[in-house]
Amino acid sequence: MKPARFVYHAPTTLEATVQLLAELNVEAKLLAGGQSLIPMLNMRLVRPGHLIDLQHVSELAGIHERDGGIAIGAMTRQRQVERSPLVAERIPLLAEAVRHVGHLPIRTRGTIGGSIAHADPAAELPGVLLALDGTVHLVSVKGERTVAARDFFVDILTTAAEPDELVREVWFPRLPERSGSAWLEVARRHGDYALVGIGAVVTLADDGQAVAEARLCFISVAARPVRATQVEAALRGAPVTPATWRQAGALVQEELDPPADLHASAHYRRYVAGVLAERALELAARRAQEGAGR
Amino acid sequence: MSTNGVERKRIRLTVNGAPVEREVEARLLLSDFLRHELGLTGTHVGCEHGVCGACTVLVDGEPARSCLMFAIQADGHIVETVEGLAASDDALHPLQRAFWEKHGLQCGYCTPGMLMVLKAFLAENPNPTEGEVREAISGNLCRCTGYQNIVEAALEAARLLRQHS
Ligand SMILES: Cc1cc2nc3c(=O)[nH]c(=O)nc-3n(C[C@H](O)[C@H](O)[C@H](O)COP(=O)(O)OP(=O)(O)OC[C@H]3O[C@@H](n4cnc5c(N)ncnc54)[C@H](O)[C@@H]3O)c2cc1C
Ligand code: FES
Ligand code: FES
């Protein structure tokens, strides 16, 4: 199990990186944390002629405030996201979810950009980005463009990014006032890919007694992360009561159509999705009331 | 640089406190570099796709899979392996002593990875709960012990390390 030969490039600027990517195009693969790519290279599932290592492109790392939200550079390690006080305060859903990405020694290398670009349907970070209506910022020699999360994730391991485009950063908007969020998932073992995972956001009405807006985003139930839009619509204006969350959980089981695979049957996934939805909504609403989950 | 048409690059890094300089092929994994080029066979290789944790080393103090890094990526960095834990042959590191005393190993295949991940974990969390220890080693597979004694050894090591400091 050794990778086939490749030519290694280690550019130090973003400009040089996109130039290389334009020249080599489909011949090249970008190497971020390597936590998904190197296993595939070792097993020779992919055999690119060139690897472009992003680790020296310092412009791609870092967490900062931008346009009222938080922007995170593609090469920011998942472990840095996990430790960031800014993320904990401003994007608690991300802080809660990132701890479920693999294990400690995976997150020290794995990056946020690599996880978003890889687009594994069981991956947490794409689910968080979609739950929060975030955006992906792409760059190529032709220029920059911004793609909304709902348009970015297309299919299993497939995104809207072209072969000559690089994920530069991801951006998470600020949640409205009176919002709370919660990430829950079921996996065989902490750190394993989720059998089902959910990111929920609840925004309360002015009086705190009704739901102004609810968002439910699931991972591992389809070829890409998905929002339960029908359930979200049904929750608008609903009272903040245990019965509301229970009904939402039942509706989730109707709306989702998860696949069966080696790890879980479709029936099991659907059932777990309903249970997790009920719990996540309740937790998110409680955090919204406590003003702790923003 | 090229030998038989194969591109090789010169890398300089620190391994267990000593400077190392070698010419490597780009596709050489850090795990194979440590084992085959440097003879540091304490770093074990189980799966070569990041799942078993046997190859875990510290890179700049942080635990990482050496099978999911190319040696060339470690250029300019500080790598620590299990060989660097004990100060001398007869002075085991507190982690090693705890594994010895609590029977935290049987065949020993998983042990180097366990020790290295726990070294970084205990440096950050010197007084962990049992649950936190279990989460910290969740990425390291052991086919022998059932983990019970590994967790006990980790908690014992935490006690020993707290006494030391
Ligand atoms: C044992 C194990 C368990 C894991 N468990 C989980 C889990 O539970 N949940 C989870 O979400 N992930 C899990 N992962 C995967 C891990 O999160 C990876 O870090 C992540 O999927 C990819 O990030 P990376 O930085 O390592 O990217 P890489 O592996 O370097 O790259 C992945 C892909 O993205 C492309 N790419 C990388 N960066 C960019 C960029 N900036 N622009 C465009 N394309 C880019 C690469 O070319 C490649 O095709 C696990 C991995 C292992 C080994
Ligand atoms: S050999 Fe590296 S994780 Fe198994
Ligand atoms: S002691 Fe044998 S694998 Fe852990």
mmCIF file of N, CA and C in Angstrom, chain B residues 3-44:
data_model
loop_
_atom_site.group_PDB
_atom_site.id
_atom_site.type_symbol
_atom_site.label_atom_id
_atom_site.label_comp_id
_atom_site.label_asym_id
_atom_site.label_seq_id
_atom_site.Cartn_x
_atom_site.Cartn_y
_atom_site.Cartn_z
ATOM 1 N N THR B 3 17.634 10.529 -9.473
ATOM 2 C CA THR B 3 18.370 9.281 -9.632
ATOM 3 C C THR B 3 17.470 8.362 -10.437
ATOM 4 N N ASN B 4 17.928 7.829 -11.531
ATOM 5 C CA ASN B 4 17.113 6.981 -12.408
ATOM 6 C C ASN B 4 15.790 7.667 -12.764
ATOM 7 N N GLY B 5 15.824 8.955 -12.960
ATOM 8 C CA GLY B 5 14.616 9.663 -13.352
ATOM 9 C C GLY B 5 13.639 9.899 -12.223
ATOM 10 N N VAL B 6 13.946 9.454 -11.017
ATOM 11 C CA VAL B 6 13.032 9.657 -9.893
ATOM 12 C C VAL B 6 13.437 10.915 -9.137
ATOM 13 N N GLU B 7 12.477 11.805 -8.957
ATOM 14 C CA GLU B 7 12.773 13.067 -8.300
ATOM 15 C C GLU B 7 12.965 12.850 -6.800
ATOM 16 N N ARG B 8 14.062 13.368 -6.266
ATOM 17 C CA ARG B 8 14.302 13.281 -4.827
ATOM 18 C C ARG B 8 14.561 14.671 -4.287
ATOM 19 N N LYS B 9 14.096 14.913 -3.056
ATOM 20 C CA LYS B 9 14.305 16.230 -2.468
ATOM 21 C C LYS B 9 14.994 16.094 -1.114
ATOM 22 N N ARG B 10 15.812 17.106 -0.795
ATOM 23 C CA ARG B 10 16.537 17.090 0.470
ATOM 24 C C ARG B 10 15.651 17.665 1.567
ATOM 25 N N ILE B 11 15.517 16.961 2.683
ATOM 26 C CA ILE B 11 14.728 17.473 3.809
ATOM 27 C C ILE B 11 15.585 17.522 5.072
ATOM 28 N N ARG B 12 15.266 18.506 5.899
ATOM 29 C CA ARG B 12 15.954 18.646 7.191
ATOM 30 C C ARG B 12 14.888 18.755 8.267
ATOM 31 N N LEU B 13 14.978 17.913 9.278
ATOM 32 C CA LEU B 13 14.001 17.956 10.353
ATOM 33 C C LEU B 13 14.667 17.532 11.660
ATOM 34 N N THR B 14 13.938 17.664 12.745
ATOM 35 C CA THR B 14 14.462 17.225 14.043
ATOM 36 C C THR B 14 13.669 16.006 14.468
ATOM 37 N N VAL B 15 14.378 14.908 14.757
ATOM 38 C CA VAL B 15 13.702 13.695 15.202
ATOM 39 C C VAL B 15 14.237 13.330 16.584
ATOM 40 N N ASN B 16 13.362 13.296 17.550
ATOM 41 C CA ASN B 16 13.736 13.012 18.946
ATOM 42 C C ASN B 16 14.914 13.878 19.399
ATOM 43 N N GLY B 17 14.852 15.141 19.037
ATOM 44 C CA GLY B 17 15.846 16.094 19.517
ATOM 45 C C GLY B 17 17.099 16.210 18.667
ATOM 46 N N ALA B 18 17.297 15.288 17.723
ATOM 47 C CA ALA B 18 18.526 15.328 16.920
ATOM 48 C C ALA B 18 18.214 15.785 15.497
ATOM 49 N N PRO B 19 19.090 16.600 14.909
ATOM 50 C CA PRO B 19 18.860 17.016 13.521
ATOM 51 C C PRO B 19 19.082 15.856 12.562
ATOM 52 N N VAL B 20 18.239 15.788 11.533
ATOM 53 C CA VAL B 20 18.323 14.718 10.543
ATOM 54 C C VAL B 20 18.258 15.365 9.165
ATOM 55 N N GLU B 21 19.084 14.886 8.247
ATOM 56 C CA GLU B 21 19.052 15.401 6.884
ATOM 57 C C GLU B 21 19.122 14.225 5.927
ATOM 58 N N ARG B 22 18.206 14.152 4.970
ATOM 59 C CA ARG B 22 18.167 13.026 4.027
ATOM 60 C C ARG B 22 17.611 13.496 2.692
ATOM 61 N N GLU B 23 17.885 12.707 1.673
ATOM 62 C CA GLU B 23 17.226 12.929 0.384
ATOM 63 C C GLU B 23 16.117 11.901 0.249
ATOM 64 N N VAL B 24 14.915 12.353 -0.053
ATOM 65 C CA VAL B 24 13.790 11.410 -0.111
ATOM 66 C C VAL B 24 12.990 11.585 -1.392
ATOM 67 N N GLU B 25 12.344 10.486 -1.765
ATOM 68 C CA GLU B 25 11.388 10.545 -2.854
ATOM 69 C C GLU B 25 10.103 11.159 -2.292
ATOM 70 N N ALA B 26 9.399 11.943 -3.105
ATOM 71 C CA ALA B 26 8.227 12.669 -2.598
ATOM 72 C C ALA B 26 7.158 11.735 -2.035
ATOM 73 N N ARG B 27 7.034 10.550 -2.615
ATOM 74 C CA ARG B 27 5.927 9.679 -2.175
ATOM 75 C C ARG B 27 6.262 8.864 -0.916
ATOM 76 N N LEU B 28 7.461 9.043 -0.353
ATOM 77 C CA LEU B 28 7.827 8.276 0.851
ATOM 78 C C LEU B 28 6.997 8.756 2.044
ATOM 79 N N LEU B 29 6.272 7.836 2.662
ATOM 80 C CA LEU B 29 5.466 8.195 3.828
ATOM 81 C C LEU B 29 6.385 8.472 5.014
ATOM 82 N N LEU B 30 5.942 9.353 5.913
ATOM 83 C CA LEU B 30 6.742 9.645 7.104
ATOM 84 C C LEU B 30 6.980 8.370 7.920
ATOM 85 N N SER B 31 5.977 7.491 7.992
ATOM 86 C CA SER B 31 6.122 6.236 8.737
ATOM 87 C C SER B 31 7.270 5.404 8.159
ATOM 88 N N ASP B 32 7.340 5.294 6.838
ATOM 89 C CA ASP B 32 8.405 4.512 6.210
ATOM 90 C C ASP B 32 9.760 5.215 6.331
ATOM 91 N N PHE B 33 9.722 6.539 6.304
ATOM 92 C CA PHE B 33 10.967 7.295 6.502
ATOM 93 C C PHE B 33 11.543 6.984 7.876
ATOM 94 N N LEU B 34 10.698 7.030 8.896
ATOM 95 C CA LEU B 34 11.161 6.778 10.262
ATOM 96 C C LEU B 34 11.686 5.349 10.398
ATOM 97 N N ARG B 35 10.950 4.408 9.851
ATOM 98 C CA ARG B 35 11.303 2.992 10.031
ATOM 99 C C ARG B 35 12.473 2.569 9.145
ATOM 100 N N HIS B 36 12.390 2.892 7.863
ATOM 101 C CA HIS B 36 13.375 2.347 6.916
ATOM 102 C C HIS B 36 14.607 3.223 6.762
ATOM 103 N N GLU B 37 14.425 4.538 6.785
ATOM 104 C CA GLU B 37 15.579 5.426 6.600
ATOM 105 C C GLU B 37 16.311 5.649 7.917
ATOM 106 N N LEU B 38 15.542 5.801 9.008
ATOM 107 C CA LEU B 38 16.175 6.127 10.290
ATOM 108 C C LEU B 38 16.269 4.912 11.221
ATOM 109 N N GLY B 39 15.655 3.804 10.855
ATOM 110 C CA GLY B 39 15.716 2.609 11.699
ATOM 111 C C GLY B 39 14.906 2.721 12.982
ATOM 112 N N LEU B 40 13.996 3.687 13.024
ATOM 113 C CA LEU B 40 13.174 3.859 14.236
ATOM 114 C C LEU B 40 11.915 3.008 14.101
ATOM 115 N N THR B 41 12.090 1.712 14.352
ATOM 116 C CA THR B 41 10.989 0.779 14.092
ATOM 117 C C THR B 41 9.979 0.707 15.232
ATOM 118 N N GLY B 42 10.156 1.576 16.228
ATOM 119 C CA GLY B 42 9.156 1.633 17.296
ATOM 120 C C GLY B 42 7.828 2.173 16.785
ATOM 121 N N THR B 43 7.857 2.993 15.761
ATOM 122 C CA THR B 43 6.624 3.475 15.132
ATOM 123 C C THR B 43 6.067 2.334 14.294
ATOM 124 N N HIS B 44 4.914 1.820 14.699
ATOM 125 C CA HIS B 44 4.366 0.651 14.014
ATOM 126 C C HIS B 44 3.432 1.046 12.889
#
